[in-house]
CSV table of C-alpha atoms in Angstrom, one decimal:
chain,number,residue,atom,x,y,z
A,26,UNK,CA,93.8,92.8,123.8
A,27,UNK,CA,92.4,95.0,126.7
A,28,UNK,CA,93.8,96.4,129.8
A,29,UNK,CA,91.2,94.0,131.6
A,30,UNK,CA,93.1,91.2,130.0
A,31,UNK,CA,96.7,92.6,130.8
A,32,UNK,CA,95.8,93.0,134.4
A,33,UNK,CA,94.2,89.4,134.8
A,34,UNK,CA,97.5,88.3,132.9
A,35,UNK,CA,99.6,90.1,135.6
A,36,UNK,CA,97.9,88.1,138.5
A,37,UNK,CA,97.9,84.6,137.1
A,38,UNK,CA,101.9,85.7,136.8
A,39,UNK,CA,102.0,86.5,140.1
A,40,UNK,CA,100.4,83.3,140.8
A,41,UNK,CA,102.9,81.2,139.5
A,42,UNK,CA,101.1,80.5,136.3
A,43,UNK,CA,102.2,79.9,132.7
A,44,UNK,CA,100.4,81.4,129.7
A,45,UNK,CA,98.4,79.1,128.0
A,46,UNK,CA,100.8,79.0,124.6
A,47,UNK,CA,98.0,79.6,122.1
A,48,UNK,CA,97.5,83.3,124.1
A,49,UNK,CA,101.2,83.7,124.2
A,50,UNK,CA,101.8,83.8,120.1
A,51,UNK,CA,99.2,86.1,120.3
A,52,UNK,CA,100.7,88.7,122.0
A,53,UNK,CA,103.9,88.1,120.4
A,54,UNK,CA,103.0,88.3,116.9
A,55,UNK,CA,100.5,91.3,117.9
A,56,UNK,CA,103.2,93.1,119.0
A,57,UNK,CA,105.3,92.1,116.0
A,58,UNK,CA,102.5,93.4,113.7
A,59,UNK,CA,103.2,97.1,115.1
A,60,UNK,CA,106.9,96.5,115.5
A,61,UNK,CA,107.7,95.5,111.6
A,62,UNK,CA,105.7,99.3,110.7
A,63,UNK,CA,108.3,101.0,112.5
A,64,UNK,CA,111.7,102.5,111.1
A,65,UNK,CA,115.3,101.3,112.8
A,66,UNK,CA,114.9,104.8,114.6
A,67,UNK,CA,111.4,105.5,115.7
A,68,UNK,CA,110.2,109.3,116.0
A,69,UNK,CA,108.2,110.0,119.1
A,70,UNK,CA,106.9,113.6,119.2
A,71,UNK,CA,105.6,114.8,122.8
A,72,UNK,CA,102.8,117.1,122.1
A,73,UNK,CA,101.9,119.6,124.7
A,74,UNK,CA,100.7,117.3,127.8
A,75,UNK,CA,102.2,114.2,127.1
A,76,UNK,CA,105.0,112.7,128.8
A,77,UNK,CA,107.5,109.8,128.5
A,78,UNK,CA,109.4,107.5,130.8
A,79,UNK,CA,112.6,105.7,129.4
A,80,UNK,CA,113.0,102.7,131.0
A,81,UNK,CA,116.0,101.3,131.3
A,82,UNK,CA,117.4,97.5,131.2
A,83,UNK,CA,114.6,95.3,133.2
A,84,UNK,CA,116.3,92.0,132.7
A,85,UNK,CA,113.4,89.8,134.0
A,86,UNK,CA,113.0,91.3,137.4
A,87,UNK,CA,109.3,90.9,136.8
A,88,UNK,CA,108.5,92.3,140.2
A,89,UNK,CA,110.3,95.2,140.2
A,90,UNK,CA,108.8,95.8,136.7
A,91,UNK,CA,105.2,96.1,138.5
A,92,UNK,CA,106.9,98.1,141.2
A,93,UNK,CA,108.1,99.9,138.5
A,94,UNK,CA,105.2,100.2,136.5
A,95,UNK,CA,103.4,101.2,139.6
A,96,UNK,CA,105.2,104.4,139.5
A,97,UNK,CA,105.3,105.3,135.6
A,98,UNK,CA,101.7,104.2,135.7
A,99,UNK,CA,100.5,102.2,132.4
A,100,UNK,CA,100.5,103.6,128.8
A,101,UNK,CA,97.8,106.1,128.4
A,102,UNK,CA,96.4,109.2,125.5
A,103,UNK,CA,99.1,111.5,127.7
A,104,UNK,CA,101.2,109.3,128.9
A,105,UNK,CA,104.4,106.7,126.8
A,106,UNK,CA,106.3,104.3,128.0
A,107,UNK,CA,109.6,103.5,126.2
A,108,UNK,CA,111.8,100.6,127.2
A,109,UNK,CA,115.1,101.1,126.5
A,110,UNK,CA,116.0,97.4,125.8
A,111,UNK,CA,117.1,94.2,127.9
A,112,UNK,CA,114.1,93.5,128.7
A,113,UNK,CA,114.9,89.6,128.9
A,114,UNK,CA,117.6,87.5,130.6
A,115,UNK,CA,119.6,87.1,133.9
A,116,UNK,CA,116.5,87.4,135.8
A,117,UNK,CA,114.2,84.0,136.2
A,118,UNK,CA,110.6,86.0,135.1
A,119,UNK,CA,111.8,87.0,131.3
A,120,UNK,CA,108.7,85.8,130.2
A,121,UNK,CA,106.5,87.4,132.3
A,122,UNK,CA,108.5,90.5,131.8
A,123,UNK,CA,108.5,90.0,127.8
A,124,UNK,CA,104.6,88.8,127.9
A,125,UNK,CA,103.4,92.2,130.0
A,126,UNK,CA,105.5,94.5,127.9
A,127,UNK,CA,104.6,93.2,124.4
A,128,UNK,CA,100.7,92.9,125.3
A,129,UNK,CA,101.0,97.0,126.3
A,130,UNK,CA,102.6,97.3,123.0
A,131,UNK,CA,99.7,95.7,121.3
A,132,UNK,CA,97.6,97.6,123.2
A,133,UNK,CA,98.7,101.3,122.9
A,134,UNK,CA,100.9,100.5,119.5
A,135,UNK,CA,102.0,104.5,119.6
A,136,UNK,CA,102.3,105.0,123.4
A,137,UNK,CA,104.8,101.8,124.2
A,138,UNK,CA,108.0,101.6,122.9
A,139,UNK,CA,110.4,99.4,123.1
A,140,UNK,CA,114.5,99.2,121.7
A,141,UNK,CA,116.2,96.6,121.1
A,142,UNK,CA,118.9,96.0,123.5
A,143,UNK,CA,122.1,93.9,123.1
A,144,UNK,CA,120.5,90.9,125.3
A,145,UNK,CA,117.5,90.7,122.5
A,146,UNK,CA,119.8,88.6,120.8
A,147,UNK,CA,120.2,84.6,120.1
A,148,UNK,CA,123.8,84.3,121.1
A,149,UNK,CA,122.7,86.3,124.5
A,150,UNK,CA,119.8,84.6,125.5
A,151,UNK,CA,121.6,81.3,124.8
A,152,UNK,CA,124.2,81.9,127.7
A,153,UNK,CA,122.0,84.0,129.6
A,154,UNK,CA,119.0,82.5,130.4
A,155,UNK,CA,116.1,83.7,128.2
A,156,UNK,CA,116.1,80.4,125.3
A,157,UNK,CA,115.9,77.9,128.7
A,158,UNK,CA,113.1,79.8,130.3
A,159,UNK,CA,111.2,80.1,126.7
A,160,UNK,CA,111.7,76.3,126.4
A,161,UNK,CA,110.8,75.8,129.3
A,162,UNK,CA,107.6,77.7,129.5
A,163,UNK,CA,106.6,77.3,126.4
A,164,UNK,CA,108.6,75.3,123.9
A,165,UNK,CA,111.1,75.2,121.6
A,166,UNK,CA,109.1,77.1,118.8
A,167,UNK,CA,107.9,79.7,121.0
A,168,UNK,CA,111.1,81.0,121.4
A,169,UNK,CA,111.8,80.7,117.5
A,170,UNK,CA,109.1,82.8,117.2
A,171,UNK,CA,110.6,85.3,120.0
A,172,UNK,CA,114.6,84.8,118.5
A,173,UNK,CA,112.8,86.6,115.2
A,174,UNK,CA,110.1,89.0,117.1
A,175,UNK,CA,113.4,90.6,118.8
A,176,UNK,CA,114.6,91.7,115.3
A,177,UNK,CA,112.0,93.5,114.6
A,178,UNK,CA,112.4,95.9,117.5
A,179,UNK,CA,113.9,99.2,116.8
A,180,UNK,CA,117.2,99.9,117.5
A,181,UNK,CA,116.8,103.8,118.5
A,182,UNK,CA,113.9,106.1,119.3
A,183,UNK,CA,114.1,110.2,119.0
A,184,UNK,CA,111.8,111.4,122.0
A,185,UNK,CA,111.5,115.0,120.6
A,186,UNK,CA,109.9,117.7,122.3
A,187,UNK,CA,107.0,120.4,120.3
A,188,UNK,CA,107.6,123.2,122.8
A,189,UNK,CA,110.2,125.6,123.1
A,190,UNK,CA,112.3,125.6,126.2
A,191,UNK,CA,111.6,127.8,128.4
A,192,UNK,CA,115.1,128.5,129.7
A,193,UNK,CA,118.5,128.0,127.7
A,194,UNK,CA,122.0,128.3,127.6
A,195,UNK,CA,125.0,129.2,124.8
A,196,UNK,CA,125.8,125.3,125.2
A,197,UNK,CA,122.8,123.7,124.7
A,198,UNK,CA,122.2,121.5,121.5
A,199,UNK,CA,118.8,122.2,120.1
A,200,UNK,CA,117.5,121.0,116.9
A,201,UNK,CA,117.2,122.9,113.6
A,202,UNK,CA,113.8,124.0,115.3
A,203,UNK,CA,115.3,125.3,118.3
A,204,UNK,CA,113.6,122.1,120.2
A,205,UNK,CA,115.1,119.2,122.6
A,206,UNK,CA,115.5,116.4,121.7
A,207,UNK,CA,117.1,113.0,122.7
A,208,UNK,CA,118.5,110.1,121.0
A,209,UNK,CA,117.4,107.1,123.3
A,210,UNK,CA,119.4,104.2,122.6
A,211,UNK,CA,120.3,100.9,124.5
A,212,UNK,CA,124.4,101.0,124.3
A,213,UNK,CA,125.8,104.0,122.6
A,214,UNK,CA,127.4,105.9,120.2
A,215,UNK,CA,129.5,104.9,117.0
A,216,UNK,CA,133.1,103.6,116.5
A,217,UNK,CA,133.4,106.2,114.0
A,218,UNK,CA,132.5,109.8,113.2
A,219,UNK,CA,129.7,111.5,110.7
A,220,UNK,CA,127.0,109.0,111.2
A,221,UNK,CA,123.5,110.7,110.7
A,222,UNK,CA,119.8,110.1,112.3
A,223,UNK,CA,119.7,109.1,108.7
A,224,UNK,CA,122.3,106.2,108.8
A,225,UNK,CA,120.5,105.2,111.9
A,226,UNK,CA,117.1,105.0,110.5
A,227,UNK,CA,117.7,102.9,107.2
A,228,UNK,CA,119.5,100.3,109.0
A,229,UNK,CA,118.2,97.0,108.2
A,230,UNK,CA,117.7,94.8,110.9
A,231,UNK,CA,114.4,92.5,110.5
A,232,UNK,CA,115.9,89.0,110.5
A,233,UNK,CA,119.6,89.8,111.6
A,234,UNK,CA,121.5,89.5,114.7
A,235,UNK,CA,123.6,92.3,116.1
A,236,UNK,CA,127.3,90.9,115.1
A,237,UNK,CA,130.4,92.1,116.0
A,238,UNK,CA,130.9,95.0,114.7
A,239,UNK,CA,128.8,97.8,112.2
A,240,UNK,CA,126.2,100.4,112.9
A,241,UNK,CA,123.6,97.6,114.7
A,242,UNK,CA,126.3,95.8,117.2
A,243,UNK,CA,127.5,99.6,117.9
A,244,UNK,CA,123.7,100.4,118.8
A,245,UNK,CA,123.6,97.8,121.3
A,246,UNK,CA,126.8,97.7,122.7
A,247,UNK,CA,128.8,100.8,123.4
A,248,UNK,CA,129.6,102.4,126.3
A,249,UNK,CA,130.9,106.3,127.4
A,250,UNK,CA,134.5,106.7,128.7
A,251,UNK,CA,135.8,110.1,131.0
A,252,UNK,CA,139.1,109.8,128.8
A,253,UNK,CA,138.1,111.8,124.7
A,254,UNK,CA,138.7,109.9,121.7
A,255,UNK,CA,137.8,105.6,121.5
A,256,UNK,CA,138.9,103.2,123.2
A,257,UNK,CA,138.1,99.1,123.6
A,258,UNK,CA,135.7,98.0,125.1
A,259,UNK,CA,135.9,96.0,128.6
A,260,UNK,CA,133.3,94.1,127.1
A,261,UNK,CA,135.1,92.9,123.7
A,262,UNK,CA,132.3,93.4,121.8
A,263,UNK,CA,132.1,97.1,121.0
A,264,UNK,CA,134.0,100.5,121.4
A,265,UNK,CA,134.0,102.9,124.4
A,266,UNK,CA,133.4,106.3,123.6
A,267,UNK,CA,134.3,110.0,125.0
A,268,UNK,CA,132.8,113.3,126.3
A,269,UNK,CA,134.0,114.7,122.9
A,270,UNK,CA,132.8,111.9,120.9
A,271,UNK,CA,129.3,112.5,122.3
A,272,UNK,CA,129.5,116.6,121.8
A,273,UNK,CA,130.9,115.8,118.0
A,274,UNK,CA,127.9,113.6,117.1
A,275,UNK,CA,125.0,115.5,119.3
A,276,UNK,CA,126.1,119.2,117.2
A,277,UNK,CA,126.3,117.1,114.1
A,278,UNK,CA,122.4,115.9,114.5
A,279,UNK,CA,121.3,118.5,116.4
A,280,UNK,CA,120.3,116.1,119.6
A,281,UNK,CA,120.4,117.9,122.8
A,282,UNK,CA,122.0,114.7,124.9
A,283,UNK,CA,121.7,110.6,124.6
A,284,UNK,CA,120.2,108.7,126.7
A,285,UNK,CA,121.1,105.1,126.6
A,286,UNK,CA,121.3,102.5,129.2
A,287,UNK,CA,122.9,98.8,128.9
A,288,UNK,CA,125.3,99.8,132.6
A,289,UNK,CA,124.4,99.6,136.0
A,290,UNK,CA,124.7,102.9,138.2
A,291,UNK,CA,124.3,102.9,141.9
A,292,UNK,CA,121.9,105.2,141.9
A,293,UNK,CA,119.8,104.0,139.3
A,294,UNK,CA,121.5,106.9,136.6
A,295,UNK,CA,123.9,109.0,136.2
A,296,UNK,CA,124.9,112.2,134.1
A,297,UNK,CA,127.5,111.7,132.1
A,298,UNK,CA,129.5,114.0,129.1
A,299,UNK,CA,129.0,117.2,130.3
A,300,UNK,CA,125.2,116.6,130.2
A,301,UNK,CA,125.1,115.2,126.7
A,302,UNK,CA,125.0,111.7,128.0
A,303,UNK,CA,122.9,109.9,130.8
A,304,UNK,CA,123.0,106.1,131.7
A,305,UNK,CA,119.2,105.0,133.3
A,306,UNK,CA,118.8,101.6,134.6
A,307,UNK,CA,116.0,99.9,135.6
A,308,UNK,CA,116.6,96.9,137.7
A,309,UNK,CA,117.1,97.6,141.0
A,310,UNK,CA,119.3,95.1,143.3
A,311,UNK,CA,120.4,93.7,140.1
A,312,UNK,CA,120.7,90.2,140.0
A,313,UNK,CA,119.8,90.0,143.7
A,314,UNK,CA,123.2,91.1,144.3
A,315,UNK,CA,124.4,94.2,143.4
A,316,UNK,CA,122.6,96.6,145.8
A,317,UNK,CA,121.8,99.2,143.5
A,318,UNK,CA,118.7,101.7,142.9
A,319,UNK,CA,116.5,101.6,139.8
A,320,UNK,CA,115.4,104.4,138.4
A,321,UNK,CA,113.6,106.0,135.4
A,322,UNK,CA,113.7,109.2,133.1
A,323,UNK,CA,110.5,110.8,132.8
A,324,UNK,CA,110.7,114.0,129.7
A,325,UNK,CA,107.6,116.5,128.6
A,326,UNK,CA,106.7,118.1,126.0
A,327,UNK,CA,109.4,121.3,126.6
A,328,UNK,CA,112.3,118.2,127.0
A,329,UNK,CA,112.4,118.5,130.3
A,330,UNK,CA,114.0,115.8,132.2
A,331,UNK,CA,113.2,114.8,135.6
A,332,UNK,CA,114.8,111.6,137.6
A,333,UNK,CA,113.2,109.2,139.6
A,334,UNK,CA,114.6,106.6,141.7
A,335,UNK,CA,113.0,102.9,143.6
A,336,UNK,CA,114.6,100.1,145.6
A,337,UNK,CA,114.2,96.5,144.8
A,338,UNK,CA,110.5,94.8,146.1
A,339,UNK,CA,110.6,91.2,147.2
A,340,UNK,CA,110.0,88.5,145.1
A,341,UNK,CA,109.4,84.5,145.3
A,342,UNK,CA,112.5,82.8,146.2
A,343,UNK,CA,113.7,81.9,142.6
A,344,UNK,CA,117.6,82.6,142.2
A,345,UNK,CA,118.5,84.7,139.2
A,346,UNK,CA,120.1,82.7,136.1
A,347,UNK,CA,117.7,80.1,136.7
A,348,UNK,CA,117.4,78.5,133.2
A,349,UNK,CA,120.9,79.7,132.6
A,350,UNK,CA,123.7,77.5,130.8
A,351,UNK,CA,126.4,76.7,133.4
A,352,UNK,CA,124.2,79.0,136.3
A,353,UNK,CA,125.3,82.4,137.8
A,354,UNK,CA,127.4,84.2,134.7
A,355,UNK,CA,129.4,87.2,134.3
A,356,UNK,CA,127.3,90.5,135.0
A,357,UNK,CA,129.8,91.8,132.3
A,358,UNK,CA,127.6,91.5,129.2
């Protein structure tokens, strides 16, 4: 793999082109190959001059993704990308998405990183539209071979910071080293209290689906609530979780704030929690629709955070949901 190859990848995409299959189980089981070394949470230390841009849910707005990646610019010796899941379905380019982002992971194995996110999941990209668009690309046992690669991502990455902050305040969770650091994760937090970085990172997950309920299916499908304590989940998969759910479990592991994405926000993010909890999502005009901003978190080696926003870029006229069962689905999920 070479960035040569990625880019002449990227325009045969833009051309309308398919993959030639033997090339696309190559960059799926090299990606796999980096992904089955990795722990359930991944630890990704920013040493002075390196910087990191969580990426939230893409959901195979291919374009924007180059718009996007335009911006970020590629994976580089100072410079990680780490895609906060949902990479696939909804939007009618999940392969080309899927494709691009595996083959950087192949690439620059400890500069891209990518979570799994609740829509990297076989009951998901049945309804949804990524098994059609596999199938239909590139066969039934290409996306067998994707249904298990997805199981192999991590669930969680901690993006920690090497340098002290510069300025602080009595509220601000550090770590036992007096360093940022944030749990990046695709839904949220748990549906009950005292669960560890620990917990997180001996979860097994190679060869299993999400589920309904547990540590995983909490992972990928939470979301924050302004009201404290639990509540259900407007999704009914899940639990919805409070300001002082989120303060209890970031002083517990000594994680400055989460940052997790799985929600659309009009302006592409929002800060949530008192500051211990920020939604970022990536795909702008979601589902051709919805008329929001993307945007994406970029964090340095002190753990500062800065914000960046982008509108949607045109695409060929291909509808969203495409290769979906029964077309145009719930943006619920």
């Amino acid at each position: 793999m070479t960035e040569e190859f990625i880019k002449g990848m990227i325009q045969w995409f833009k051309a309308g082109k398919n993959l030639p299959r033997r090339y696309a189980w190559e960059i799926i089981l090299g990606a796999c190959s980096h992904f089955v070394k990795e722990e359930s949470l991944v630890n990704l230390d920013l040493q002075e001059g390196v910087t990191c841009d969580v990426i939230g849910d893409v959901h195979g707005q291919f374009y924007d993704l180059l718009n996007l990646y335009s911006l970020t610019g590629i994976p580089s010796e100072n410079h990680c990308l780490l895609m906060n899941g949902d990479l696939v379905d909804r939007g009618s380019w999940s392969i080309e998405v899927i494709l691009t982002a595996f083959a950087f992971k192949w690439l620059y194995p400890t500069r891209m990183f990518i979570n799994r996110g609740n829509h990297e999941a076989k009951d998901m990209n049945r309804t949804y539209g990524f098994e059609g668009e596999a199938k239909h690309k590139h066969g039934e046992q290409t996306y067998k071979l994707f249904a298990h690669v997805f199981t192999t991502l991590p669930l969680a990455t901690l993006v920690s910071a090497t340098k002290a902050p510069t300025k602080t305040s009595t509220t601000m969770i550090l770590s036992p080293e007096g360093l940022k650091r944030y749990f990046v994760v695709h839904g949220g937090l748990f549906s009950k209290d005292g669960v560890t970085l620990d917990d997180v990172r001996k979860i097994p997950r190679i060869g299993r689906q999400p589920g309904q309920d547990g540590l995983m299916s909490d992972l990928l499908w939470t979301d924050p609530q302004t009201l404290p304590g639990r509540g259900p989940s407007k999704r009914g998969v899940g639990i919805a979780f409070g300001p002082d759910v989120t303060k209890r479990w970031c002083t517990l592991n000594g994680v400055t704030s989460i940052i997790r994405s799985h929600e659309v926000r009009q302006d592409g993010y929002a800060v949530e929690h008192d500051g211990l909890c920020t939604t970022v999502f990536s795909a702008p005009n979601y589902v051709d629709q919805v008329g929001n901003k993307g945007a994406f978190i970029r964090i340095d080696a002190e753990g500062d955070q800065k914000y960046f926003q982008f509108e949607a870029t045109p695409h060929p006229p291909m509808k969203p949901m495409a290769y979906a069962q029964g077309g145009l689905a719930s943006l619920m999920m």
